[in-house]
């Protein structure tokens, strides 16, 4: 079954995260049951998906104020918590911006 939401960006992000880890870990991270995520992924979810979609985008993607690009939360975390890149002025500017960023992940 192919539901309309299966063509949306958040669904691609959800599938990517499941493929890189597991359905259980994604469900846990999103705060949904594994059954709900399984139904969504297989196009059998009967309810609205707007809250799941918003949660997926909030948890797994973030718009970087420095670059203006949408990046994965993991990429954001990697940049923010890396050692200062003293070898590259552009990366150093990005790293410094991360120090004061309101989106900075823990």
Short mmCIF file of C-alpha atoms in Angstrom, two decimals, residues 6-71:
data_model
loop_
_atom_site.label_atom_id
_atom_site.label_comp_id
_atom_site.label_asym_id
_atom_site.label_seq_id
_atom_site.Cartn_x
_atom_site.Cartn_y
_atom_site.Cartn_z
CA UNK A 6 5.29 7.87 1.78
CA UNK A 7 6.49 10.43 -0.79
CA UNK A 8 7.21 13.14 1.78
CA UNK A 9 10.64 14.15 3.02
CA UNK A 10 10.04 13.10 6.63
CA UNK A 11 9.22 9.57 5.47
CA UNK A 12 12.54 9.35 3.59
CA UNK A 13 14.33 10.51 6.74
CA UNK A 14 12.48 7.89 8.79
CA UNK A 15 13.40 5.11 6.35
CA UNK A 16 17.04 6.25 6.26
CA UNK A 17 17.32 6.19 10.04
CA UNK A 18 15.71 2.76 10.27
CA UNK A 19 18.09 1.41 7.63
CA UNK A 20 21.12 2.82 9.47
CA UNK A 21 20.07 1.50 12.89
CA UNK A 22 16.85 -0.42 13.60
CA UNK A 23 13.14 0.10 13.80
CA UNK A 24 13.24 -0.42 17.57
CA UNK A 25 15.93 2.21 18.19
CA UNK A 26 14.14 4.74 15.96
CA UNK A 27 10.81 4.07 17.69
CA UNK A 28 12.47 4.51 21.10
CA UNK A 29 14.16 7.74 20.05
CA UNK A 30 10.92 9.14 18.65
CA UNK A 31 8.89 8.05 21.67
CA UNK A 32 6.50 5.89 19.63
CA UNK A 33 5.81 2.18 19.84
CA UNK A 34 7.60 -0.10 17.44
CA UNK A 35 4.17 -1.20 16.17
CA UNK A 36 3.18 2.36 15.26
CA UNK A 37 6.46 2.93 13.39
CA UNK A 38 6.09 -0.41 11.62
CA UNK A 39 2.57 0.50 10.48
CA UNK A 40 3.75 3.90 9.24
CA UNK A 41 6.69 2.40 7.33
CA UNK A 42 4.46 -0.20 5.69
CA UNK A 43 1.74 2.30 4.73
CA UNK A 44 -0.85 0.73 7.03
CA UNK A 45 -1.09 3.44 9.70
CA UNK A 46 -4.74 4.45 10.07
CA UNK A 47 -4.27 7.70 11.99
CA UNK A 48 -2.88 11.08 11.04
CA UNK A 49 0.87 11.15 10.55
CA UNK A 50 1.42 14.88 11.09
CA UNK A 51 2.70 14.48 14.67
CA UNK A 52 4.98 11.60 13.72
CA UNK A 53 6.26 13.61 10.75
CA UNK A 54 7.01 16.63 12.92
CA UNK A 55 8.78 14.47 15.49
CA UNK A 56 10.92 12.76 12.83
CA UNK A 57 12.02 16.10 11.39
CA UNK A 58 12.65 17.58 14.83
CA UNK A 59 14.68 14.60 16.03
CA UNK A 60 16.66 13.79 12.90
CA UNK A 61 17.08 17.08 11.01
CA UNK A 62 17.97 20.61 11.94
CA UNK A 63 18.50 23.83 9.97
CA UNK A 64 22.00 25.07 10.67
CA UNK A 65 21.93 28.84 11.35
CA UNK A 66 25.56 29.13 10.24
CA UNK A 67 25.33 27.41 6.85
CA UNK A 68 21.60 27.76 6.25
CA UNK A 69 21.48 24.10 5.25
CA UNK A 70 19.33 21.37 6.72
CA UNK A 71 21.67 18.83 8.27
#
